[in-house]
Short mmCIF file of C-alpha atoms in Angstrom, two decimals:
data_model
loop_
_atom_site.label_atom_id
_atom_site.label_comp_id
_atom_site.label_asym_id
_atom_site.label_seq_id
_atom_site.Cartn_x
_atom_site.Cartn_y
_atom_site.Cartn_z
CA MET A 13 0.02 0.00 -0.01
CA ASN A 14 1.41 3.38 -0.89
CA LEU A 15 2.15 5.92 1.82
CA PRO A 16 -0.71 8.41 1.20
CA LEU A 17 -3.29 5.66 1.18
CA ARG A 18 -1.79 4.08 4.30
CA LEU A 19 -1.87 7.42 6.13
CA LEU A 20 -5.49 7.94 5.01
CA CYS A 21 -6.48 4.51 6.42
CA LEU A 22 -4.62 5.22 9.67
CA GLY A 23 -6.27 8.62 10.02
CA LEU A 24 -9.77 7.21 9.26
CA GLY A 25 -9.11 4.32 11.64
CA TRP A 26 -8.25 6.70 14.48
CA LEU A 27 -11.28 8.75 13.64
CA MET A 28 -13.47 5.64 13.94
CA VAL A 29 -11.82 4.83 17.33
CA GLY A 30 -12.62 8.34 18.44
CA LEU A 31 -16.22 8.10 17.33
CA ALA A 32 -16.52 4.74 19.05
CA VAL A 33 -15.20 6.20 22.30
CA ALA A 34 -17.72 9.03 22.03
CA GLY A 35 -20.40 6.41 21.47
CA ILE A 36 -19.67 4.98 24.89
CA PHE A 37 -20.96 8.25 26.42
CA LEU A 38 -23.57 9.28 23.78
CA PRO A 39 -26.45 6.80 23.47
CA ILE A 40 -27.32 7.92 19.93
CA LEU A 41 -23.85 7.04 18.65
CA PRO A 42 -23.02 3.34 18.22
CA THR A 43 -19.67 2.02 19.41
CA THR A 44 -19.20 -1.40 17.80
CA PRO A 45 -19.77 -0.46 14.19
CA PHE A 46 -17.11 2.24 14.43
CA LEU A 47 -14.70 -0.25 16.05
CA LEU A 48 -15.35 -2.74 13.24
CA LEU A 49 -14.52 -0.06 10.72
CA ALA A 50 -11.42 0.90 12.66
CA ALA A 51 -10.28 -2.71 12.73
CA GLY A 52 -10.79 -3.04 9.01
CA LEU A 53 -8.89 0.16 8.28
CA PHE A 54 -6.09 -0.80 10.66
CA ALA A 55 -5.84 -4.21 9.03
CA ARG A 56 -4.92 -2.48 5.79
CA ALA A 57 -2.60 0.09 7.25
CA SER A 58 -1.13 -1.25 10.50
CA PRO A 59 -1.34 -4.90 11.64
CA ARG A 60 -0.02 -3.72 15.04
CA LEU A 61 -3.02 -1.40 15.59
CA GLU A 62 -5.43 -4.03 14.34
CA ARG A 63 -3.97 -6.51 16.83
CA TRP A 64 -4.26 -3.88 19.60
CA LEU A 65 -7.98 -3.50 18.93
CA LEU A 66 -8.62 -7.24 18.64
CA GLU A 67 -6.70 -7.91 21.86
CA HIS A 68 -8.20 -4.95 23.81
CA PRO A 69 -9.70 -6.20 27.06
CA THR A 70 -12.97 -4.28 26.61
CA PHE A 71 -13.51 -4.12 22.84
CA GLY A 72 -11.58 -7.13 21.63
CA PRO A 73 -14.04 -9.91 22.57
CA SER A 74 -16.95 -8.38 20.63
CA LEU A 75 -14.81 -7.64 17.64
CA ARG A 76 -13.34 -11.16 17.53
CA LEU A 77 -16.79 -12.68 17.93
CA TRP A 78 -18.10 -10.66 15.01
CA ARG A 79 -15.13 -11.57 12.84
CA GLU A 80 -15.22 -15.27 13.64
CA LYS A 81 -18.98 -15.94 13.79
CA GLY A 82 -20.78 -12.78 12.70
CA ALA A 83 -22.39 -13.00 16.11
CA ILE A 84 -23.63 -10.38 18.59
CA PRO A 85 -23.82 -11.02 22.32
CA ALA A 86 -27.36 -11.38 23.67
CA ARG A 87 -26.82 -8.50 26.13
CA ALA A 88 -25.68 -6.17 23.36
CA LYS A 89 -28.69 -7.14 21.31
CA THR A 90 -31.05 -6.42 24.16
CA ILE A 91 -29.45 -3.08 24.96
CA ALA A 92 -29.40 -1.96 21.29
CA ILE A 93 -33.05 -2.87 20.65
CA SER A 94 -34.19 -1.33 23.93
CA LEU A 95 -32.38 1.93 23.24
CA MET A 96 -33.89 2.09 19.75
CA ALA A 97 -37.39 1.52 21.11
CA MET A 98 -36.90 4.17 23.84
CA SER A 99 -35.47 6.62 21.32
CA PHE A 100 -38.42 6.11 19.05
CA ALA A 101 -40.84 6.57 21.93
CA PHE A 102 -39.06 9.73 23.03
CA PHE A 103 -39.10 11.05 19.50
CA CYS A 104 -42.90 10.45 19.25
CA ILE A 105 -43.70 11.94 22.68
CA VAL A 106 -41.49 15.05 22.34
CA SER A 107 -41.94 15.96 18.70
CA LYS A 108 -45.45 14.65 18.08
CA PRO A 109 -44.66 13.81 14.47
CA SER A 110 -47.22 13.30 11.68
CA LEU A 111 -48.04 9.71 10.94
CA PRO A 112 -45.96 9.68 7.71
CA LEU A 113 -42.88 11.12 9.51
CA ALA A 114 -43.28 8.65 12.40
CA ALA A 115 -43.49 5.80 9.85
CA VAL A 116 -40.32 6.95 8.08
CA VAL A 117 -38.41 7.30 11.34
CA GLY A 118 -39.80 4.03 12.64
CA GLY A 119 -38.83 2.29 9.37
CA ALA A 120 -35.35 3.77 9.49
CA MET A 121 -34.96 2.39 12.99
CA LEU A 122 -36.59 -0.96 12.17
CA LEU A 123 -34.04 -1.91 9.51
CA PRO A 124 -30.98 -1.90 11.80
CA ALA A 125 -33.05 -3.53 14.54
CA LEU A 126 -33.95 -6.40 12.15
CA PHE A 127 -30.30 -6.72 11.17
CA ILE A 128 -29.30 -7.01 14.85
CA ILE A 129 -32.07 -9.47 15.65
CA THR A 130 -31.25 -11.71 12.72
CA ARG A 131 -27.52 -12.03 13.55
CA PRO A 132 -26.41 -15.14 15.46
CA THR A 133 -26.46 -14.68 19.23
CA ALA A 134 -23.28 -15.35 21.14
#
């Protein structure tokens, strides 16, 4: 890989790690998808950083589980679906959207929820 592309992958990888860390504290921002992207970017640019993520005591187990089996832990599924449902309820209560808008927002939340539910459970 040429140097500019490697630097781009490294920069984007660190950006994804930063967004993942922010996602720990912000419920609307997911953590694991950003870490998966970071691991993929680091795999192309720095095997050492990829290994660091995969061996990380907090993030590593979920990342390895996803890579090896495409599985999501049951607790993570429950938390993700619960937060989506609470977010949708909060949206409906606070903004009182029209039925078409509520349907669009609900549909946009339903697609990732279905993806999560249909993945193997670890």
